[in-house]
PDB file of C-alpha atoms in Angstrom:
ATOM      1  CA  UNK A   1     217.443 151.231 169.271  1.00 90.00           C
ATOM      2  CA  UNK A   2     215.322 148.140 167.479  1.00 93.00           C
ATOM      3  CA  UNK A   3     212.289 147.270 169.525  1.00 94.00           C
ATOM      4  CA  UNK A   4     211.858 143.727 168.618  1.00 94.00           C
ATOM      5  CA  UNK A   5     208.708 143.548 170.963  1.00 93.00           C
ATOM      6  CA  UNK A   6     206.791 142.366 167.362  1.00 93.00           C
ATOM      7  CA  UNK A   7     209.708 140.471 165.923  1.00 93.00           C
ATOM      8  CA  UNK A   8     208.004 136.817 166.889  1.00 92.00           C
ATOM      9  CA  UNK A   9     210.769 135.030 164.851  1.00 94.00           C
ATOM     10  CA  UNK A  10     213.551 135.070 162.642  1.00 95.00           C
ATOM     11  CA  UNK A  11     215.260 132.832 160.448  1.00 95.00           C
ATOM     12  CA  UNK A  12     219.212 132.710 159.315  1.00 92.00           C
ATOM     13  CA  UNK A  13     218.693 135.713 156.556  1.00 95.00           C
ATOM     14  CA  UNK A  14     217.506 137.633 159.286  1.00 95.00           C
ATOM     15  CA  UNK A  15     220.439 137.336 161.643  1.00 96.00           C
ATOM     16  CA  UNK A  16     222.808 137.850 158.681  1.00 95.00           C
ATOM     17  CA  UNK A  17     220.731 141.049 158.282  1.00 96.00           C
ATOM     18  CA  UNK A  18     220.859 141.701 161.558  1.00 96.00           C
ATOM     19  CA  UNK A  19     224.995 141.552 161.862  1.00 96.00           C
ATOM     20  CA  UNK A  20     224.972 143.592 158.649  1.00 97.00           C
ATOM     21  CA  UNK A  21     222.936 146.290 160.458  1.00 97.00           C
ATOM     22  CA  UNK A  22     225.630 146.255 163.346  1.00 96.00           C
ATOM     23  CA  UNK A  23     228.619 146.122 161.104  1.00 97.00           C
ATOM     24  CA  UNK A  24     227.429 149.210 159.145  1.00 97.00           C
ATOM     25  CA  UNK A  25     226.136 151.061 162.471  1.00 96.00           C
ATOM     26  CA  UNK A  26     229.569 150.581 164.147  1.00 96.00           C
ATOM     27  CA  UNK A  27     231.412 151.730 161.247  1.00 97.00           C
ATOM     28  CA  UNK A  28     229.444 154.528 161.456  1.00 96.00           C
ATOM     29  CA  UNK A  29     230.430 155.210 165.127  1.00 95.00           C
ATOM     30  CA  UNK A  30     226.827 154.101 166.115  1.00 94.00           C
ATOM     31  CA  UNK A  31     225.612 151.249 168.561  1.00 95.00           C
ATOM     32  CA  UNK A  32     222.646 149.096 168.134  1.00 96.00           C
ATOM     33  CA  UNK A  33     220.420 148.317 170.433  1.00 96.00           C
ATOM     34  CA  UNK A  34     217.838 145.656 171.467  1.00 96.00           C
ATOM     35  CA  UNK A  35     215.183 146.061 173.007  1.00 95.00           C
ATOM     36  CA  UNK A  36     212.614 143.287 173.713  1.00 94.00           C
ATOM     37  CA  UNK A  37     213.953 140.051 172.370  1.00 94.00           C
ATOM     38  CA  UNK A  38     211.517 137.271 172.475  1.00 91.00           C
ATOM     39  CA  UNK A  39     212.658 133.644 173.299  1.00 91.00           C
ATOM     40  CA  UNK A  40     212.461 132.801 169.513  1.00 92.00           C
ATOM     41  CA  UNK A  41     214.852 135.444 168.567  1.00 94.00           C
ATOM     42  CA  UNK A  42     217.088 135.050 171.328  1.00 93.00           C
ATOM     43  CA  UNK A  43     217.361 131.420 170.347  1.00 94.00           C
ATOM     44  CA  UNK A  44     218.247 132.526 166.602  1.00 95.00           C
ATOM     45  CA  UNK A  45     220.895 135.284 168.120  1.00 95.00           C
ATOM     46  CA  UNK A  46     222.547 132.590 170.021  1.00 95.00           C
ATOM     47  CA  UNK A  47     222.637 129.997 167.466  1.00 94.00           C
ATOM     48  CA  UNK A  48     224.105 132.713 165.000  1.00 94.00           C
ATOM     49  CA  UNK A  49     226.686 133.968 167.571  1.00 93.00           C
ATOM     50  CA  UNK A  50     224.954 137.732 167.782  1.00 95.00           C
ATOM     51  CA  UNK A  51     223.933 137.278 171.321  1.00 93.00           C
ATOM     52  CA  UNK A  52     227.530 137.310 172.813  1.00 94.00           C
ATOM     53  CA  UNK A  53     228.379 139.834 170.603  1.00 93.00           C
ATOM     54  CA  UNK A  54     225.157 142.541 171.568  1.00 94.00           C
ATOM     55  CA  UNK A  55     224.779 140.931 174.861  1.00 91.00           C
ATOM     56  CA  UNK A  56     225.560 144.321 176.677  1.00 94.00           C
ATOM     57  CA  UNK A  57     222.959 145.644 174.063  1.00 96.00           C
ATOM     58  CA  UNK A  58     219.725 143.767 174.511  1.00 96.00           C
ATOM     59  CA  UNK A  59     217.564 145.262 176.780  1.00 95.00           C
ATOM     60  CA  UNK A  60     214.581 143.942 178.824  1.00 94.00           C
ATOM     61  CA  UNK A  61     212.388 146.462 177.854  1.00 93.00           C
ATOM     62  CA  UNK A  62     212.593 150.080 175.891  1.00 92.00           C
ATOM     63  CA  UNK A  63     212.763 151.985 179.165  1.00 92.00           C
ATOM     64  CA  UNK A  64     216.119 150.190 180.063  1.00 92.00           C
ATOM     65  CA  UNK A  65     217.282 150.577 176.331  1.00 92.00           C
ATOM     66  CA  UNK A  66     216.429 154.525 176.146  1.00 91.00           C
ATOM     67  CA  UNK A  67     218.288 154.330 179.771  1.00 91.00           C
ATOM     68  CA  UNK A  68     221.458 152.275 178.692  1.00 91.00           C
ATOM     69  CA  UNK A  69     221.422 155.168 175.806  1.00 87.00           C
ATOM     70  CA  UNK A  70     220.901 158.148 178.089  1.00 86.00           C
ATOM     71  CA  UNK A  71     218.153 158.875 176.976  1.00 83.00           C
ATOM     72  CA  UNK A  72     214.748 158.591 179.287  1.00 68.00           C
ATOM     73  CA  UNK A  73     211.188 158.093 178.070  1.00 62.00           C
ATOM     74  CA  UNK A  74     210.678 162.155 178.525  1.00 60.00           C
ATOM     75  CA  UNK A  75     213.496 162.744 176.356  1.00 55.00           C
ATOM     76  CA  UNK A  76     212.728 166.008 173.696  1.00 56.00           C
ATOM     77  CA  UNK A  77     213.110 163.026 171.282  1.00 56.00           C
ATOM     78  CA  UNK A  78     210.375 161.001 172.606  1.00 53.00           C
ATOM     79  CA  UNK A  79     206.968 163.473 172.928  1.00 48.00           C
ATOM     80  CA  UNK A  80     204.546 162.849 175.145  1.00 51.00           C
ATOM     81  CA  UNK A  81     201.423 161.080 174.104  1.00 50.00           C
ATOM     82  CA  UNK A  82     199.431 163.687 175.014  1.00 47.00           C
ATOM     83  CA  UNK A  83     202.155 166.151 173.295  1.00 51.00           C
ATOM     84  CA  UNK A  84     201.667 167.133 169.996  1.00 52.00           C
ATOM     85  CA  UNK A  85     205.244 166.774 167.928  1.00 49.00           C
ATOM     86  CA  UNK A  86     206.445 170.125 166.420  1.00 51.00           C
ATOM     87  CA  UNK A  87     207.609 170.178 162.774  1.00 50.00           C
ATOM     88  CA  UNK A  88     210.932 170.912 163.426  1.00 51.00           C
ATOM     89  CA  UNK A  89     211.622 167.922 165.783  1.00 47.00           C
ATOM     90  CA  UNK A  90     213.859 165.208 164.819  1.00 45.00           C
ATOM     91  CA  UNK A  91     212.802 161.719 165.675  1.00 41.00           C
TER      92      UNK A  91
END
């Protein structure tokens, strides 16, 4: 999962980047997700024909991305805030 909630813009290098990242996920067996997206980026992903293609992958918000995942925001691979992380945990 990206969280784009800081990406304020992007430009056509950064879509083709972008599409790169997806092609080379999926190949990998691995879906990429959105979480986020500003109306600046949106506009980009649309004009560069990503939006249709990660529609079902953009999420509102992380909470909804961790949840389209399975994963919730108490998952052993989120800690706490509160929560120390222990060495051996994979994030």
């Amino acid at each position: 999962m990206l969280d784009c909630s800081a990406v304020t813009g992007m430009d056509t290098d950064g879509a083709h980047a972008l599409a790169e990242l997806d092609r080379k996920l999926d190949d990998a067996s691995v879906a990429l997700h959105l979480a986020t997206v500003r109306g600046p980026v949106r506009d980009v992903l649309e004009r560069a024909g990503l939006w249709d293609r990660l529609h079902d992958r953009i999420h509102p918000a992380i909470p909804a991305a961790l949840d389209a995942v399975g994963l919730s925001e108490r998952s052993p691979l989120r800690p706490a805030d509160s929560e120390e992380p222990r060495p051996d945990e994979v994030y």
